[in-house]
């Protein structure tokens, strides 16, 4: 039995050695194939290079730039990254010196970086605009009283929410928008209050029986069912203020009326006295 086990182990070891020998042969064959492929690429490159002629420096420069535009992987690529990508492109040799190639590449990358920044700026601006549109559309959950933590989960279901990548920036945009809503609401209430106060003052002027000696409780009983009274919601702060202004005006009018009456009587008395003197 032991001999059988040993024989089995020997066979496994032999198979493993054969596998390794085969693997080494395969690796060597693959390496040789790659070397031959590389030699063929070089031969093909040299052939194509010999056939390419540029009529002018401008044409050569344009060809080199066109190659960069085609092969440059990103705006962050380095010169060392570009060399293996371009070394078998005949346009790489359009410019003769390495220094000139590198200088053109660096100018190209600078332009690419600027273009990338411009695109990012536009993308972020559009993302912000779309985020605000989302808030404007969701009037069912976004008003002048709401907080981000109360609606973030629902808003995040829309891609426009996550398009603004920075959470802090989203929060700032949200707070600014809610502040504008709050300001607009205050303006609306102020305008409505002004209009309602004007209507309330007209109500006081139309109500019969109010004199400079009338009390608020007495006047209130006369007008409390009128829509113009009810339109000033809340406590009596604004009604009392309007009432006080109305009463002050009424007192002035009554004082002016009394003064006019006294002046009329004085004139009549003078006329009577003059008639008696002439008689």
Coordinates of C-alpha atoms in Angstrom, one line a residue:
X1 CA 0.0 0.0 0.0
X2 CA 2.8 2.4 0.9
X3 CA 4.5 1.6 -2.5
X4 CA 1.2 2.6 -4.2
X5 CA 1.0 5.9 -2.4
X6 CA 4.7 6.7 -3.2
X7 CA 4.1 5.9 -6.9
X8 CA 1.1 8.2 -6.9
X9 CA 3.1 11.0 -5.4
X10 CA 5.9 10.4 -7.9
X11 CA 3.5 10.7 -10.8
X12 CA 2.1 14.0 -9.4
X13 CA 5.5 15.5 -9.0
X14 CA 6.4 14.5 -12.5
X15 CA 3.2 16.1 -13.9
X16 CA 4.0 19.3 -11.9
X17 CA 7.5 19.4 -13.4
X18 CA 6.1 18.8 -16.9
X19 CA 3.5 21.6 -16.3
X20 CA 6.2 24.0 -15.2
X21 CA 8.4 23.1 -18.2
X22 CA 5.5 23.6 -20.5
X23 CA 4.6 26.9 -18.8
X24 CA 8.2 28.2 -19.2
X25 CA 8.1 27.2 -22.9
X26 CA 4.8 29.0 -23.4
X27 CA 6.1 32.1 -21.6
X28 CA 9.3 32.0 -23.8
X29 CA 7.2 31.5 -26.9
X30 CA 4.9 34.4 -25.9
X31 CA 7.9 36.6 -25.2
X32 CA 9.5 35.8 -28.5
X33 CA 6.1 36.5 -30.2
X34 CA 6.0 39.9 -28.5
X35 CA 9.5 40.7 -29.5
X36 CA 8.8 39.8 -33.1
X37 CA 5.6 41.9 -33.0
X38 CA 7.6 44.8 -31.7
X39 CA 10.3 44.4 -34.4
X40 CA 7.5 44.3 -37.0
X41 CA 6.0 47.5 -35.6
X42 CA 9.4 49.2 -35.8
X43 CA 9.9 48.0 -39.4
X44 CA 6.4 49.2 -40.4
X45 CA 7.0 52.5 -38.6
X46 CA 10.3 53.1 -40.3
X47 CA 8.6 52.4 -43.7
X48 CA 5.8 54.8 -43.1
X49 CA 8.2 57.4 -41.7
X50 CA 10.2 57.3 -44.9
X51 CA 7.1 57.9 -47.0
X52 CA 5.9 60.9 -45.0
X53 CA 7.0 64.4 -46.1
X54 CA 5.7 67.7 -44.8
X55 CA 5.7 70.7 -47.1
X56 CA 6.2 73.3 -44.4
X57 CA 6.9 73.8 -40.7
X58 CA 3.3 74.7 -40.2
X59 CA 2.1 71.5 -41.8
X60 CA 4.4 69.5 -39.6
X61 CA 3.2 71.4 -36.5
X62 CA -0.4 70.8 -37.4
X63 CA 0.2 67.1 -37.8
X64 CA 1.9 66.8 -34.4
X65 CA -1.0 68.7 -32.7
X66 CA -3.6 66.5 -34.5
X67 CA -1.8 63.5 -33.1
X68 CA -1.9 65.0 -29.6
X69 CA -5.6 65.6 -29.9
X70 CA -6.2 62.0 -30.9
X71 CA -4.0 60.2 -28.4
X72 CA -3.9 62.4 -25.3
X73 CA -5.8 60.5 -22.7
X74 CA -6.7 63.4 -20.4
X75 CA -5.9 67.0 -19.5
X76 CA -3.7 65.7 -16.7
X77 CA -1.4 63.5 -18.9
X78 CA 2.3 64.0 -18.6
X79 CA 5.0 64.0 -21.3
X80 CA 6.3 60.6 -20.1
X81 CA 2.8 59.1 -20.4
X82 CA 2.5 60.4 -24.0
X83 CA 5.7 59.0 -25.3
X84 CA 4.7 55.3 -25.4
X85 CA 1.3 56.3 -26.8
X86 CA 2.8 58.2 -29.7
X87 CA 6.2 56.7 -30.4
X88 CA 4.9 54.6 -33.3
X89 CA 2.8 57.3 -34.8
X90 CA 4.8 58.9 -37.7
X91 CA 3.4 62.3 -36.7
X92 CA 5.4 62.1 -33.5
X93 CA 8.5 62.7 -35.7
X94 CA 6.9 65.6 -37.5
X95 CA 8.9 67.9 -35.1
X96 CA 12.5 67.0 -35.1
X97 CA 13.8 67.8 -31.6
X98 CA 12.5 66.4 -28.4
X99 CA 12.6 69.8 -26.8
X100 CA 10.3 71.2 -29.5
X101 CA 7.9 68.3 -29.2
X102 CA 7.8 68.7 -25.4
X103 CA 7.2 72.4 -25.6
X104 CA 4.3 72.0 -28.0
X105 CA 2.9 69.3 -25.8
X106 CA 3.1 71.5 -22.7
X107 CA 1.2 74.3 -24.5
X108 CA -1.4 71.7 -25.7
X109 CA -1.9 70.4 -22.1
X110 CA -2.2 74.0 -20.8
X111 CA -5.0 74.6 -23.3
X112 CA -6.6 71.3 -22.4
X113 CA -6.6 72.1 -18.7
X114 CA -8.1 75.5 -19.4
X115 CA -10.8 73.9 -21.6
X116 CA -11.4 71.4 -18.8
X117 CA -11.8 74.2 -16.2
X118 CA -14.2 76.0 -18.5
X119 CA -16.3 72.9 -19.0
X120 CA -16.3 72.2 -15.3
X121 CA -17.4 75.8 -14.6
X122 CA -20.2 75.5 -17.1
X123 CA -21.2 72.1 -15.8
X124 CA -21.3 73.3 -12.1
X125 CA -23.3 76.4 -13.1
X126 CA -25.8 74.3 -15.0
X127 CA -26.0 71.9 -12.0
X128 CA -26.8 74.7 -9.7
X129 CA -29.4 76.1 -12.0
X130 CA -31.1 72.7 -12.3
X131 CA -31.0 72.2 -8.6
X132 CA -32.8 75.5 -8.1
X133 CA -35.4 74.4 -10.7
X134 CA -35.9 71.3 -8.7
X135 CA -36.6 73.3 -5.6
X136 CA -39.0 75.6 -7.6
X137 CA -40.9 72.6 -8.9
X138 CA -41.3 70.8 -5.6
X139 CA -43.7 73.3 -4.0
X140 CA -45.4 70.4 -2.4
X141 CA -42.5 70.0 0.1
X142 CA -40.4 73.2 -0.2
X143 CA -41.6 76.4 1.3
X144 CA -40.3 79.3 3.4
X145 CA -40.4 77.3 6.6
X146 CA -38.8 74.0 5.5
X147 CA -35.3 72.7 6.5
X148 CA -33.0 70.7 4.3
X149 CA -33.0 67.7 6.7
X150 CA -36.8 67.4 6.4
X151 CA -36.8 67.1 2.6
X152 CA -33.3 65.8 1.6
X153 CA -34.4 62.2 1.3
X154 CA -37.3 63.0 -1.0
X155 CA -35.3 65.5 -3.1
X156 CA -32.4 63.1 -3.5
X157 CA -34.6 60.8 -5.6
X158 CA -34.1 63.4 -8.4
X159 CA -30.7 63.3 -10.3
X160 CA -30.6 67.1 -10.2
X161 CA -30.1 66.9 -6.4
X162 CA -26.9 64.8 -6.7
X163 CA -25.6 66.8 -9.7
X164 CA -24.4 69.4 -7.2
X165 CA -21.7 67.1 -5.8
X166 CA -20.8 69.1 -2.7
X167 CA -23.2 68.6 0.2
X168 CA -22.1 71.9 1.7
X169 CA -22.8 73.7 -1.6
X170 CA -26.3 72.0 -1.8
X171 CA -27.1 73.2 1.7
X172 CA -25.9 76.7 0.9
X173 CA -28.1 76.8 -2.3
X174 CA -31.0 75.4 -0.4
X175 CA -30.7 78.0 2.4
X176 CA -30.4 80.9 0.0
X177 CA -33.5 79.7 -1.9
X178 CA -35.5 79.3 1.3
X179 CA -34.4 82.8 2.5
X180 CA -35.7 84.2 -0.7
X181 CA -39.0 82.4 -0.2
X182 CA -39.2 83.8 3.3
X183 CA -38.4 87.3 2.1
X184 CA -41.1 87.0 -0.6
X185 CA -43.6 85.7 1.9
X186 CA -42.9 88.7 4.2
X187 CA -43.3 91.1 1.3
X188 CA -46.6 89.4 0.3
X189 CA -47.9 89.6 3.9
X190 CA -46.8 93.2 4.1
X191 CA -48.6 94.1 0.9
X192 CA -51.7 92.2 1.9
X193 CA -51.7 93.9 5.3
X194 CA -51.4 97.4 3.7
X195 CA -54.3 96.6 1.4
X196 CA -56.4 95.2 4.3
X197 CA -55.6 98.2 6.5
X198 CA -56.7 100.5 3.7
X199 CA -60.0 98.6 3.4
X200 CA -60.4 98.6 7.2
X201 CA -59.9 102.4 7.3
X202 CA -62.6 102.7 4.7
X203 CA -64.9 100.5 6.8
X204 CA -64.4 102.9 9.8
X205 CA -65.2 105.9 7.6
X206 CA -68.4 104.2 6.3
X207 CA -69.7 103.1 9.7
X208 CA -72.3 105.4 11.1
X209 CA -72.3 106.4 14.7
X210 CA -68.6 106.7 15.3
X211 CA -67.5 109.9 17.0
X212 CA -64.3 111.2 18.6
X213 CA -65.6 109.9 21.9
X214 CA -66.3 106.4 20.7
X215 CA -64.5 103.5 22.4
X216 CA -62.8 100.6 20.5
X217 CA -65.1 98.1 22.2
X218 CA -68.1 100.0 21.0
X219 CA -66.8 100.3 17.4
X220 CA -65.7 96.7 17.4
X221 CA -69.2 95.5 18.2
X222 CA -70.5 97.4 15.1
X223 CA -68.0 96.1 12.6
X224 CA -66.7 92.7 13.8
X225 CA -68.7 90.7 11.2
X226 CA -67.5 92.7 8.2
X227 CA -65.1 90.9 5.9
X228 CA -62.8 94.0 6.0
X229 CA -62.5 93.5 9.8
X230 CA -61.9 89.8 9.5
X231 CA -59.3 90.2 6.8
X232 CA -56.8 91.6 9.4
X233 CA -56.2 88.2 11.0
X234 CA -54.5 87.7 14.4
X235 CA -54.9 90.0 17.5
X236 CA -56.2 93.6 17.4
X237 CA -52.7 95.1 17.0
X238 CA -53.2 96.4 13.5
X239 CA -56.9 97.1 14.0
X240 CA -56.2 99.2 17.1
X241 CA -53.4 101.1 15.4
X242 CA -55.7 101.9 12.4
X243 CA -58.5 102.8 14.8
X244 CA -56.3 105.2 16.8
X245 CA -55.2 106.9 13.6
X246 CA -58.8 107.1 12.4
X247 CA -59.9 108.5 15.8
X248 CA -57.1 111.1 15.8
X249 CA -58.2 112.2 12.3
X250 CA -61.8 112.3 13.4
X251 CA -60.9 114.4 16.5
X252 CA -59.0 116.8 14.2
X253 CA -62.0 117.1 11.9
X254 CA -64.4 117.7 14.7
X255 CA -62.1 120.3 16.2
X256 CA -61.8 122.0 12.8
X257 CA -65.6 121.9 12.5
X258 CA -66.1 123.5 15.9
X259 CA -63.6 126.2 15.0
X260 CA -65.4 126.8 11.8
X261 CA -68.7 127.0 13.7
X262 CA -67.2 129.5 16.2
X263 CA -65.8 131.6 13.3
X264 CA -69.2 131.6 11.6
X265 CA -70.9 132.7 14.8
X266 CA -68.3 135.5 15.4
X267 CA -69.0 136.7 11.8
X268 CA -72.8 136.7 12.4
X269 CA -72.4 138.5 15.7
X270 CA -70.3 141.2 14.0
X271 CA -72.9 141.6 11.3
X272 CA -75.6 142.0 13.9
X273 CA -73.6 144.5 15.9
X274 CA -72.9 146.4 12.7
X275 CA -76.6 146.5 11.8
X276 CA -77.5 147.8 15.3
X277 CA -74.9 150.5 15.1
X278 CA -76.2 151.7 11.7
X279 CA -79.8 151.6 12.9

